[in-house]
Coordinates of C-alpha atoms and ligand atoms in Angstrom, one line a residue:
Chain A
X1 CA -6.0 5.6 -4.8
X2 CA -6.5 7.6 -1.2
X3 CA -4.1 4.9 0.1
X4 CA -1.1 6.2 -2.3
X5 CA -2.3 9.6 -1.7
X6 CA -1.4 9.3 1.9
X7 CA 1.5 7.9 1.4
X8 CA 3.0 10.1 -0.9
X9 CA 1.9 13.4 0.8
X10 CA 3.9 11.7 4.0
X11 CA 7.0 11.3 1.9
X12 CA 6.6 14.9 1.0
X13 CA 5.9 15.8 3.8
X14 CA 9.4 14.2 5.2
X15 CA 11.3 15.7 2.8
X16 CA 10.6 18.9 3.6
X17 CA 10.7 18.2 7.5
X18 CA 14.6 17.5 7.0
X19 CA 17.2 19.4 5.4
X20 CA 17.1 17.0 2.8
X21 CA 14.4 18.6 0.7
X22 CA 15.8 22.3 0.8
X23 CA 19.1 20.9 0.5
X24 CA 18.5 19.0 -3.1
X25 CA 16.2 22.2 -4.8
X26 CA 18.9 24.9 -3.6
X27 CA 21.9 22.9 -4.8
X28 CA 19.5 22.1 -8.1
X29 CA 18.7 25.8 -8.2
X30 CA 22.3 26.9 -7.8
X31 CA 24.2 24.9 -10.0
X32 CA 21.2 25.2 -12.7
X33 CA 21.4 28.4 -12.7
X34 CA 25.0 28.7 -13.2
X35 CA 25.3 26.2 -16.3
X36 CA 22.2 28.8 -17.6
X37 CA 24.2 32.0 -17.2
X38 CA 27.1 30.1 -18.5
X39 CA 25.2 28.9 -21.3
X40 CA 23.5 32.3 -21.6
X41 CA 27.1 34.3 -21.5
X42 CA 28.4 32.2 -24.4
X43 CA 25.5 32.6 -26.5
X44 CA 25.1 36.5 -26.5
X45 CA 29.0 36.6 -27.1
X46 CA 28.3 34.2 -30.3
X47 CA 25.3 36.3 -31.3
X48 CA 27.1 39.5 -30.9
X49 CA 29.6 38.4 -33.0
X50 CA 27.4 37.5 -35.6
X51 CA 25.9 40.6 -35.8
X52 CA 29.4 42.3 -36.2
X53 CA 30.0 40.0 -39.1
X54 CA 27.0 41.5 -40.6
X55 CA 24.6 38.9 -39.2
X56 CA 20.9 39.7 -38.3
X57 CA 21.7 39.7 -34.5
X58 CA 20.6 38.0 -31.5
X59 CA 17.1 36.8 -32.7
X60 CA 17.8 34.7 -35.3
X61 CA 19.9 32.5 -33.9
X62 CA 18.7 29.1 -32.6
X63 CA 18.0 29.6 -29.2
X64 CA 16.6 26.0 -29.3
X65 CA 20.1 24.8 -30.5
X66 CA 22.4 27.2 -29.2
X67 CA 21.2 27.2 -25.3
X68 CA 18.1 24.6 -24.2
X69 CA 20.1 21.7 -25.4
X70 CA 23.2 22.6 -24.1
X71 CA 21.9 23.5 -21.4
X72 CA 20.0 20.2 -20.5
X73 CA 22.8 18.2 -21.5
X74 CA 23.8 19.7 -18.2
X75 CA 21.2 19.7 -16.2
X76 CA 21.3 16.0 -16.9
X77 CA 24.4 15.8 -15.0
X78 CA 23.1 17.4 -12.1
X79 CA 20.1 14.8 -12.0
X80 CA 23.1 12.1 -11.4
X81 CA 24.0 14.1 -8.1
X82 CA 20.9 15.3 -6.9
X83 CA 18.7 12.3 -6.7
X84 CA 20.8 9.6 -5.4
X85 CA 19.8 12.4 -2.1
X86 CA 16.4 12.2 -2.8
X87 CA 15.6 8.2 -2.8
X88 CA 18.6 7.2 -0.2
X89 CA 15.8 7.7 2.8
X90 CA 12.7 6.4 1.4
X91 CA 12.8 2.5 2.5
X92 CA 16.4 2.6 4.7
X93 CA 15.1 4.9 6.7
X94 CA 11.4 3.4 7.8
X95 CA 13.3 -0.2 8.2
X96 CA 16.0 1.4 10.2
X97 CA 13.7 3.1 12.6
X98 CA 10.9 0.6 12.7
X99 CA 8.4 2.3 10.9
X100 CA 8.2 -0.2 8.2
X101 CA 6.5 -2.3 10.9
X102 CA 3.7 -0.2 11.1
X103 CA 3.5 0.1 6.6
X104 CA 3.4 -3.3 6.2
X105 CA 1.2 -4.4 8.8
X106 CA -1.4 -2.0 7.2
X107 CA -4.5 -2.7 5.5
X108 CA -2.1 -1.6 2.2
X109 CA -0.8 -3.4 -0.9
X110 CA 2.8 -3.6 -1.7
X111 CA 1.9 -1.8 -4.4
X112 CA 0.0 1.1 -2.7
X113 CA 3.3 1.5 -0.6
X114 CA 5.8 2.0 -3.3
X115 CA 3.4 4.0 -5.8
X116 CA 3.0 6.2 -2.8
X117 CA 6.7 6.9 -2.0
X118 CA 7.3 7.0 -6.1
X119 CA 4.7 9.8 -6.5
X120 CA 6.0 11.6 -3.6
X121 CA 9.7 11.4 -4.7
X122 CA 8.9 12.5 -8.1
X123 CA 6.7 15.6 -6.7
X124 CA 10.0 16.7 -5.3
X125 CA 11.5 16.6 -8.4
X126 CA 8.9 18.5 -10.1
X127 CA 9.4 21.1 -7.3
X128 CA 12.8 21.4 -8.1
X129 CA 11.9 21.7 -11.5
X130 CA 9.8 24.3 -10.9
X131 CA 12.1 26.5 -9.2
X132 CA 14.4 26.3 -12.0
X133 CA 12.1 27.4 -14.0
X134 CA 12.6 31.2 -12.9
X135 CA 16.0 31.4 -14.2
X136 CA 13.8 30.8 -17.6
X137 CA 10.9 33.3 -17.2
X138 CA 13.5 35.5 -18.9
X139 CA 12.9 33.2 -22.8
X140 CA 9.2 33.0 -21.7
X141 CA 9.0 36.6 -21.6
X142 CA 10.1 37.0 -24.7
X143 CA 7.4 35.0 -26.1
X144 CA 9.9 32.4 -28.1
X145 CA 10.5 29.0 -28.4
X146 CA 8.5 27.7 -25.6
X147 CA 7.8 24.7 -26.8
X148 CA 11.2 22.5 -26.9
X149 CA 11.1 24.4 -23.0
X150 CA 8.4 22.3 -22.3
X151 CA 9.1 19.3 -24.1
X152 CA 12.5 19.4 -22.2
X153 CA 11.0 19.4 -19.3
X154 CA 8.7 16.7 -19.6
X155 CA 11.8 14.7 -20.8
X156 CA 13.5 15.6 -17.1
X157 CA 10.5 14.7 -15.3
X158 CA 10.5 11.4 -16.9
X159 CA 14.6 11.0 -16.7
X160 CA 14.0 11.6 -13.2
X161 CA 11.6 9.5 -12.7
X162 CA 13.9 6.7 -13.9
X163 CA 16.2 7.8 -11.7
X164 CA 13.9 7.7 -8.7
X165 CA 12.5 4.1 -9.7
X166 CA 16.0 2.7 -9.3
X167 CA 16.7 4.7 -6.3
X168 CA 13.6 3.6 -4.4
X169 CA 15.2 -0.2 -5.8
X170 CA 18.3 0.2 -4.0
X171 CA 16.7 1.6 -0.9
X172 CA 14.7 -1.3 -0.3
X173 CA 18.5 -3.2 0.3
X174 CA 19.7 -1.7 2.9
X175 CA 18.9 0.4 6.2
X176 CA 22.3 2.8 6.0
X177 CA 21.2 6.1 4.3
X178 CA 25.2 6.3 3.2
X179 CA 25.4 3.1 1.6
X180 CA 22.3 3.6 -0.4
X181 CA 23.8 6.9 -1.4
X182 CA 26.7 5.4 -2.9
X183 CA 25.1 2.6 -4.4
X184 CA 22.7 4.6 -6.3
X185 CA 25.2 6.9 -7.3
X186 CA 27.3 4.1 -8.7
X187 CA 24.3 2.6 -10.2
X188 CA 23.5 6.1 -11.7
X189 CA 27.1 6.7 -13.1
X190 CA 27.1 3.5 -14.5
X191 CA 23.9 3.9 -16.4
X192 CA 25.2 7.4 -17.4
X193 CA 28.5 5.9 -18.7
X194 CA 27.2 3.3 -20.6
X195 CA 26.8 5.1 -23.9
X196 CA 30.7 6.1 -24.0
X197 CA 31.3 2.4 -23.4
X198 CA 29.3 1.5 -26.2
X199 CA 30.9 4.4 -28.7
X200 CA 34.5 2.4 -28.3
X201 CA 33.1 -1.3 -28.6
X202 CA 31.9 -1.2 -32.0
X203 CA 28.9 -0.7 -34.0
X204 CA 26.6 -3.5 -32.7
X205 CA 27.4 -3.2 -28.8
X206 CA 27.1 0.7 -29.3
X207 CA 23.3 0.7 -30.6
X208 CA 22.5 -1.8 -27.4
X209 CA 24.3 1.0 -25.4
X210 CA 22.5 3.7 -26.9
X211 CA 19.4 1.9 -26.4
X212 CA 19.8 1.6 -23.2
X213 CA 21.2 4.7 -22.1
X214 CA 18.7 6.7 -20.2
X215 CA 20.6 10.0 -21.6
X216 CA 20.5 9.2 -25.0
X217 CA 17.0 9.1 -25.0
X218 CA 16.5 12.4 -24.1
X219 CA 17.9 14.2 -26.8
X220 CA 14.6 14.5 -28.8
X221 CA 12.9 16.0 -25.6
X222 CA 15.8 18.7 -26.0
X223 CA 15.0 19.5 -29.2
X224 CA 11.4 19.9 -29.2
X225 CA 10.5 16.7 -30.1
X226 CA 7.9 14.5 -28.0
X227 CA 8.8 11.0 -29.8
X228 CA 6.3 8.2 -28.5
X229 CA 9.0 5.9 -28.3
X230 CA 11.2 7.5 -25.9
X231 CA 8.0 8.1 -24.0
X232 CA 7.8 4.4 -23.5
X233 CA 11.0 3.9 -23.1
X234 CA 11.0 5.7 -19.9
X235 CA 7.9 4.5 -18.8
X236 CA 8.7 1.0 -19.2
X237 CA 11.9 1.8 -17.6
X238 CA 10.4 3.1 -14.6
X239 CA 7.8 0.2 -14.5
X240 CA 10.8 -2.2 -14.1
X241 CA 12.1 -0.2 -11.4
X242 CA 9.0 -0.5 -9.2
X243 CA 8.7 -3.8 -10.1
X244 CA 12.6 -4.6 -9.1
X245 CA 11.5 -2.5 -5.9
X246 CA 8.3 -4.5 -4.9
X247 CA 10.4 -7.9 -5.6
X248 CA 12.5 -7.0 -3.4
X249 CA 10.4 -5.9 -1.1
X250 CA 8.4 -9.2 -0.9
X251 CA 11.6 -11.1 -0.9
X252 CA 12.6 -9.1 2.2
X253 CA 9.7 -10.5 3.8
X254 CA 10.7 -13.8 3.6
X255 CA 14.0 -13.1 4.8
X256 CA 13.0 -10.8 7.8
Chain B
X1 CA -11.0 -14.3 17.0
X2 CA -7.4 -15.6 16.8
X3 CA -6.4 -18.9 15.7
X4 CA -3.3 -20.2 15.2
X5 CA -2.2 -23.9 14.0
X6 CA 1.4 -25.5 13.9
X7 CA 3.1 -22.2 13.5
X8 CA 6.4 -22.2 12.7
X9 CA 9.3 -19.6 11.6
X10 CA 12.7 -20.3 10.6
X11 CA 15.5 -18.1 10.1
X12 CA 17.8 -19.8 7.9
X13 CA 19.1 -22.7 10.1
X14 CA 17.5 -20.5 13.4
X15 CA 13.9 -22.0 14.7
X16 CA 12.5 -18.9 16.2
X17 CA 9.1 -20.3 16.6
X18 CA 7.8 -24.2 16.4
X19 CA 4.5 -26.0 16.0
X20 CA 2.8 -22.7 18.5
X21 CA -0.9 -23.3 18.5
X22 CA -3.4 -21.7 20.2
X23 CA -7.0 -20.0 20.3
X24 CA -8.1 -16.7 21.9
X25 CA -11.6 -15.9 22.5
X26 CA -13.5 -12.6 21.7
X27 CA -13.0 -9.9 24.8
X28 CA -10.3 -12.1 25.8
X29 CA -6.5 -10.9 27.2
X30 CA -4.5 -13.4 26.4
X31 CA -0.6 -13.1 27.9
X32 CA 2.4 -14.1 25.9
X33 CA 5.5 -15.0 28.3
X34 CA 8.5 -16.1 27.8
X35 CA 12.2 -15.0 28.2
X36 CA 14.2 -13.2 25.8
X37 CA 14.4 -14.5 22.2
X38 CA 11.7 -17.3 23.1
X39 CA 9.7 -16.0 20.0
X40 CA 7.1 -13.7 20.8
X41 CA 7.8 -11.2 18.6
X42 CA 8.3 -13.3 15.9
X43 CA 5.0 -14.9 16.8
X44 CA 3.1 -11.5 17.0
X45 CA 5.2 -10.7 13.5
X46 CA 3.4 -13.2 11.9
X47 CA -0.3 -12.9 13.3
X48 CA -0.1 -8.9 12.4
X49 CA 0.9 -10.2 8.9
X50 CA 4.4 -8.6 9.1
X51 CA 6.3 -12.0 8.1
X52 CA 5.1 -15.1 7.1
X53 CA 5.5 -18.2 8.5
X54 CA 7.3 -20.8 7.4
X55 CA 4.7 -23.2 7.8
X56 CA 1.3 -23.2 9.9
X57 CA -1.5 -21.0 9.5
X58 CA -2.9 -18.4 11.9
X59 CA -6.5 -16.9 11.4
X60 CA -7.0 -13.4 12.9
X61 CA -11.4 -11.8 13.1
X62 CA -12.0 -14.8 10.6
X63 CA -9.6 -14.0 8.1
X64 CA -6.4 -16.0 7.3
X65 CA -3.5 -13.5 7.7
X66 CA -1.4 -14.7 4.7
X67 CA -4.5 -15.2 2.5
X68 CA -6.4 -12.6 2.8
X69 CA -3.7 -10.3 4.5
X70 CA -5.8 -6.4 3.8
X71 CA -9.3 -8.0 5.2
X72 CA -7.0 -9.4 8.4
X73 CA -4.9 -6.2 8.7
X74 CA -8.0 -3.9 8.6
X75 CA -9.3 -5.5 11.8
X76 CA -5.7 -5.7 13.2
X77 CA -4.1 -2.8 15.7
X78 CA -0.4 -3.6 16.7
X79 CA 2.1 -2.2 18.8
X80 CA 5.3 -3.6 17.9
X81 CA 8.2 -3.7 20.6
X82 CA 9.5 -0.4 19.4
X83 CA 7.1 2.0 18.8
X84 CA 7.0 2.5 15.2
X85 CA 6.7 6.6 14.9
X86 CA 7.7 8.9 12.2
X87 CA 10.3 11.2 14.5
X88 CA 9.5 14.6 12.3
X89 CA 5.7 14.5 12.7
X90 CA 3.8 15.8 15.3
X91 CA 1.4 13.5 17.6
X92 CA -1.5 14.5 15.8
X93 CA -0.2 14.8 12.1
X94 CA 1.1 11.3 13.3
X95 CA -2.1 9.7 14.3
X96 CA -3.8 11.5 11.2
X97 CA -1.6 9.5 8.7
X98 CA -2.2 6.1 10.8
X99 CA -5.9 7.0 10.5
X100 CA -5.8 7.3 6.6
X101 CA -3.9 3.8 6.2
X102 CA -5.6 2.2 8.6
X103 CA -8.8 3.2 6.2
X104 CA -10.6 5.7 8.9
X105 CA -13.4 7.0 6.9
X106 CA -12.5 10.9 6.2
X107 CA -15.7 11.8 7.9
X108 CA -14.7 10.1 11.4
X109 CA -11.0 10.7 11.2
X110 CA -11.0 13.5 13.7
X111 CA -13.4 12.3 16.3
X112 CA -12.2 9.1 16.2
X113 CA -8.0 10.7 16.7
X114 CA -9.2 13.0 19.5
X115 CA -11.1 10.3 21.5
X116 CA -7.8 7.8 21.1
X117 CA -6.0 10.6 22.2
X118 CA -8.5 11.3 25.1
X119 CA -8.4 7.6 26.5
X120 CA -4.5 6.9 25.9
X121 CA -3.8 10.4 27.8
X122 CA -1.8 12.1 25.0
X123 CA -3.9 15.1 24.0
X124 CA -2.1 17.3 25.8
X125 CA 1.2 16.0 23.3
X126 CA -1.2 16.3 20.0
X127 CA 1.2 19.5 18.4
X128 CA 4.5 17.9 19.7
X129 CA 6.7 16.4 17.8
X130 CA 7.4 12.5 18.3
X131 CA 11.3 12.9 18.4
X132 CA 10.7 14.8 21.4
X133 CA 8.3 13.0 23.0
X134 CA 9.5 11.0 26.3
X135 CA 9.7 6.8 26.5
X136 CA 6.3 6.8 28.5
X137 CA 4.6 8.7 25.8
X138 CA 6.2 7.4 22.9
X139 CA 4.5 4.1 23.9
X140 CA 1.0 5.7 24.7
X141 CA 1.3 7.0 21.0
X142 CA 2.0 4.0 20.0
X143 CA -1.3 2.6 21.6
X144 CA -3.0 5.3 20.3
X145 CA -1.8 4.7 16.9
X146 CA -3.0 0.4 17.5
X147 CA -6.5 1.4 18.3
X148 CA -6.9 4.3 15.8
X149 CA -9.4 1.9 13.5
X150 CA -11.0 0.1 16.2
X151 CA -9.9 -2.7 15.4
X152 CA -11.5 -6.1 16.8
X153 CA -8.2 -7.4 17.7
X154 CA -4.9 -5.7 19.3
X155 CA -1.4 -7.6 19.3
X156 CA 0.3 -5.9 21.7
X157 CA 4.8 -6.3 22.0
X158 CA 5.6 -5.4 25.6
X159 CA 3.0 -2.5 26.3
X160 CA 4.3 -2.0 29.2
X161 CA 8.5 -2.2 28.7
X162 CA 10.3 0.8 29.6
X163 CA 7.5 2.6 31.8
X164 CA 7.5 3.7 35.2
X165 CA 5.5 1.9 37.9
X166 CA 2.5 4.8 38.1
X167 CA 2.9 5.0 33.9
X168 CA 2.4 0.9 33.7
X169 CA -0.8 0.8 35.9
X170 CA -2.2 3.2 33.7
X171 CA -1.3 1.6 31.4
X172 CA -2.7 -1.9 32.3
X173 CA -5.9 -0.3 33.5
X174 CA -5.9 0.6 29.7
X175 CA -5.8 -2.4 28.4
X176 CA -8.1 -3.9 30.9
X177 CA -10.8 -0.8 29.9
X178 CA -9.6 -2.1 25.9
X179 CA -10.8 -5.9 26.5
X180 CA -14.8 -5.4 26.5
X181 CA -14.6 -4.6 22.5
X182 CA -11.4 -5.8 21.8
X183 CA -9.5 -9.5 21.8
X184 CA -5.9 -8.6 23.0
X185 CA -2.7 -10.7 23.1
X186 CA 0.0 -9.1 24.8
X187 CA 3.2 -10.1 25.4
X188 CA 5.4 -9.3 28.5
X189 CA 8.5 -10.9 30.7
X190 CA 6.8 -8.8 33.6
X191 CA 5.4 -11.5 35.4
X192 CA 2.9 -9.9 37.7
X193 CA 1.4 -8.4 34.8
X194 CA 0.3 -11.7 33.4
X195 CA -1.6 -12.3 36.7
X196 CA -3.7 -8.8 37.3
X197 CA -4.1 -8.4 33.2
X198 CA -4.5 -11.9 31.4
X199 CA -7.4 -14.5 31.6
X200 CA -5.4 -16.9 29.7
X201 CA -1.2 -17.1 29.2
X202 CA 0.7 -19.0 27.3
X203 CA 4.1 -19.4 28.3
X204 CA 6.6 -20.2 25.2
X205 CA 10.6 -20.7 25.8
X206 CA 13.3 -21.8 23.0
X207 CA 10.0 -21.3 20.7
X208 CA 8.2 -23.9 22.2
X209 CA 4.4 -23.7 23.7
X210 CA 5.2 -24.8 27.6
X211 CA 2.5 -24.2 29.0
X212 CA -1.2 -22.5 28.2
X213 CA -3.6 -21.9 31.0
X214 CA -5.6 -19.4 33.3
X215 CA -2.8 -17.5 35.8
X216 CA -4.6 -19.2 38.7
X217 CA -4.7 -22.9 37.0
X218 CA -0.7 -22.5 36.1
X219 CA -0.1 -21.3 40.1
X220 CA -2.3 -24.8 41.1
X221 CA -0.9 -26.9 38.6
X222 CA 2.5 -26.4 39.4
X223 CA 2.6 -26.8 43.1
X224 CA 3.9 -30.3 43.5
X225 CA 3.3 -30.1 47.1
X226 CA 0.9 -27.2 48.6
X227 CA 2.3 -25.3 51.3
X228 CA -0.2 -23.5 54.0
X229 CA 0.7 -21.1 56.7
X230 CA -0.5 -21.6 60.1
X231 CA 0.4 -18.9 63.1
X232 CA -0.8 -20.5 66.9
X233 CA -0.7 -18.9 70.2
X234 CA 1.0 -21.9 72.1
X235 CA 2.6 -20.0 75.1
X236 CA 5.3 -20.9 73.9
X237 CA 5.2 -24.4 73.3
X238 CA 6.6 -26.4 70.2
X239 CA 3.4 -27.2 68.1
X240 CA 6.0 -28.6 65.5
X241 CA 5.3 -32.2 66.8
X242 CA 1.7 -32.2 67.2
X243 CA 1.5 -30.9 63.4
X244 CA 3.6 -33.6 62.4
X245 CA 1.5 -36.2 63.1
X246 CA -1.2 -34.5 60.8
X247 CA -2.0 -37.5 58.0
X248 CA -0.7 -36.3 54.7
X249 CA 1.8 -33.7 56.0
X250 CA 5.0 -34.3 54.9
X251 CA 7.2 -31.2 56.0
X252 CA 6.7 -28.5 59.2
X253 CA 9.2 -25.5 59.7
X254 CA 9.1 -22.9 61.7
X255 CA 8.9 -19.8 60.2
X256 CA 8.7 -16.8 62.7
X257 CA 8.0 -16.5 66.0
X258 CA 7.1 -13.5 68.2
X259 CA 5.4 -12.7 71.6
X260 CA 4.4 -16.3 72.2
X261 CA 2.9 -16.6 68.9
X262 CA 4.4 -19.3 66.3
X263 CA 4.2 -19.5 62.3
X264 CA 4.9 -22.4 60.9
X265 CA 5.2 -23.3 57.2
X266 CA 3.3 -26.7 56.6
X267 CA 3.4 -29.0 53.2
X268 CA 1.5 -31.3 52.2
X269 CA 0.9 -34.1 49.5
X270 CA -0.1 -32.8 46.4
X271 CA -4.5 -32.5 45.8
X272 CA -4.5 -32.9 50.0
X273 CA -6.3 -30.4 51.8
X274 CA -5.2 -30.8 55.2
X275 CA -7.0 -27.3 56.5
X276 CA -9.5 -28.8 57.9
X277 CA -7.3 -31.3 60.1
X278 CA -4.8 -29.0 61.1
X279 CA -7.3 -26.3 62.5
X280 CA -8.9 -29.6 64.1
X281 CA -5.5 -30.3 65.7
X282 CA -4.8 -26.9 67.0
X283 CA -7.8 -26.6 69.0
X284 CA -7.5 -30.1 69.9
X285 CA -4.6 -29.3 72.0
X286 CA -6.0 -26.1 73.5
X287 CA -4.2 -23.2 71.6
X288 CA -5.3 -20.7 69.9
X289 CA -5.5 -20.5 66.3
X290 CA -4.7 -17.0 64.9
X291 CA -4.4 -17.7 61.1
X292 CA -4.4 -20.3 58.3
X293 CA -3.7 -19.6 54.7
X294 CA -2.6 -21.5 51.5
X295 CA 0.6 -20.1 50.6
X296 CA 0.7 -19.8 47.0
X297 CA 3.9 -20.4 44.7
X298 CA 4.3 -16.9 42.7
X299 CA 4.5 -17.2 39.1
X300 CA 8.0 -16.1 39.0
X301 CA 8.9 -19.2 40.6
X302 CA 6.7 -20.9 38.1
X303 CA 8.4 -19.4 35.2
X304 CA 12.0 -20.5 36.6
X305 CA 10.6 -24.0 36.9
X306 CA 9.1 -23.9 33.4
X307 CA 11.5 -22.3 31.4
X308 CA 14.4 -23.7 32.9
X309 CA 13.3 -27.7 32.2
X310 CA 14.5 -29.3 29.7
X311 CA 12.3 -30.0 26.6
X312 CA 12.2 -34.0 25.6
X313 CA 13.3 -33.4 22.0
X314 CA 16.9 -32.2 21.1
X315 CA 16.5 -28.7 20.2
X316 CA 17.5 -27.3 17.1
X317 CA 20.3 -25.0 17.2
X318 CA 18.9 -21.7 18.6
X319 CA 20.8 -18.1 19.1
X320 CA 19.7 -16.2 22.0
X321 CA 19.9 -12.7 22.3
X322 CA 18.4 -9.5 20.5
X323 CA 16.6 -10.4 17.0
X324 CA 18.2 -8.9 14.3
X325 CA 15.4 -6.6 12.9
X326 CA 15.4 -6.7 9.3
Ligands
LIG1 N1 15.2 -11.2 11.4 C1 16.1 -12.0 12.2 N2 16.7 -13.3 11.7 C2 17.4 -13.8 12.0 N3 16.7 -14.6 13.5 C3 15.8 -13.7 14.6 C4 15.3 -12.6 14.0 N4 14.4 -12.2 14.2 C5 14.5 -12.9 15.7 N5 14.9 -14.1 15.4 C6 15.5 -15.1 16.3 O1 14.6 -15.9 16.6 C7 14.6 -16.3 17.9 C8 13.4 -15.5 18.5 O2 13.3 -13.8 18.4 P1 11.9 -13.2 19.1 O3 12.3 -11.8 18.7 O4 10.5 -13.9 18.6 O5 12.2 -13.1 20.5 P2 11.2 -12.4 21.9 O6 10.5 -13.6 22.5 O7 10.4 -11.4 21.0 O8 12.4 -12.0 22.5 P3 12.4 -10.6 23.3 O9 12.0 -10.8 25.1 O10 14.0 -10.7 23.4 O11 11.9 -9.5 22.3 C9 15.7 -15.4 18.5 O12 16.4 -16.8 18.6 C10 16.3 -14.1 17.5 O13 17.5 -14.4 17.9
LIG2 MG1 10.4 -9.7 21.3

């Protein structure tokens, strides 16, 4: 465990030693803020209209349905762009600079190295999510509807974990960061649009692609519901991504 | 301490190392000598568990590198060809990280790091970023990293490559100091290094062991014939004829002449010591004997003759040049 933490700590520190951490955190916070303001403005306009037509004012409107859910849908798109930047260098850079030789000749198991790298990246994602919460502080101040927010954030953490595990795997395939980024982004895009393909292709395919689509599993979290099937789905997805990473690292050893 | 048995490594159709076997005893400094592409790095990577062998096995500090990798790695320090530094860490951060993953207990960590920094003379660079270090210092940090967990076995891939002469001497001294409590394998293609630092040498070429012996024995074994140098005072007479008549001498050549002193290179049959007869001949002719010494063939020459000789079996295809580090 201390080995895993040592690697995770080193990973997290290396994100902050390079511009990467600041770029992804800044980009995420900025775009998140933009979506938040845009959706909030729309929400306020809607509620004002409602009160003009004799409604009971903003409070009566469903903040969850009208604000948090659309916000989270947009945030999942951000994940698509930001995550490849987080994972692109994890293995690629170690291979390029030769530090992989230090890791692989130290008394560490592959599992410890992979888990360390994964947790380091997940910690950065956690920090990004924390920073984004500043925008939402106002909703907490009003003291309402904090539960769907918490579940949404749990969902985001898991959703991000899925992308990270895939990104980690892809970064083991090349020592070129740019290639790693492009490949990761392409795969993420595919994982994201898979639902649309399904909706064109008829009901059986549709249910299959809905199951495969990482995004579809997020929906309930946005509604404030923690459904164990979705949690299990995400955890299995992450496990599978890390398993692929382990396989790739191991087969690399035989080829190298 | 280290035992390598019939090690073979193939990269696809390229055979990097074939049927290499040797033993290294505790406390020994063992040299790995060979030209570019000989398979030095490949062998070291197998010994450190970085890559598995295609065939054969390696036992380091009593543990099979392949079957019990963690135990073997715990007892091994490794300096790869390029020191594996993280550019964005300071020297002390880097060594702390390495100490953690090598399993140095937390209580001892600080003191261990201080000790290795002093030993490798990098303590004045403790807070410098690794990316800002000169080549010599990178190499030293690489060495510090390799010994931070006080391993039984040290594997150093070209530890003096790219250093200036002063640093080379310092590094060699350090390696000799370390030899007491560590068993060391070092690779090099600098020949004087081997005769200066190593107790035994294996010479490999195109993945094959060509010779394995002490530097002295290798020198002796390779002298097909022995050569002596004598300097005599003959008052200007030519001594070549008289020296030529000595039994066992095969060739006499004048090498220098100055102020009536003449120097000769005398070749004799292998294994035949002609020094006594030489001295007697000089004295009985009434000349002055000023110098008599064996001329050793330098290790350089041995090396050339070893690696330029053809191996009896036809070689599999071997690509030359820099290995592709995947
Ligand atoms: N990853 C690899 N893939 C394919 N071939 C490789 C790989 N690594 C090394 N080789 C080949 O194996 C052979 C031995 O290489 P190795 O690096 O062990 O030589 P070396 O003795 O360390 O040479 P140098 O003195 O240049 O460091 C070379 O022919 C090299 O091209
Ligand atoms: Mg080499």
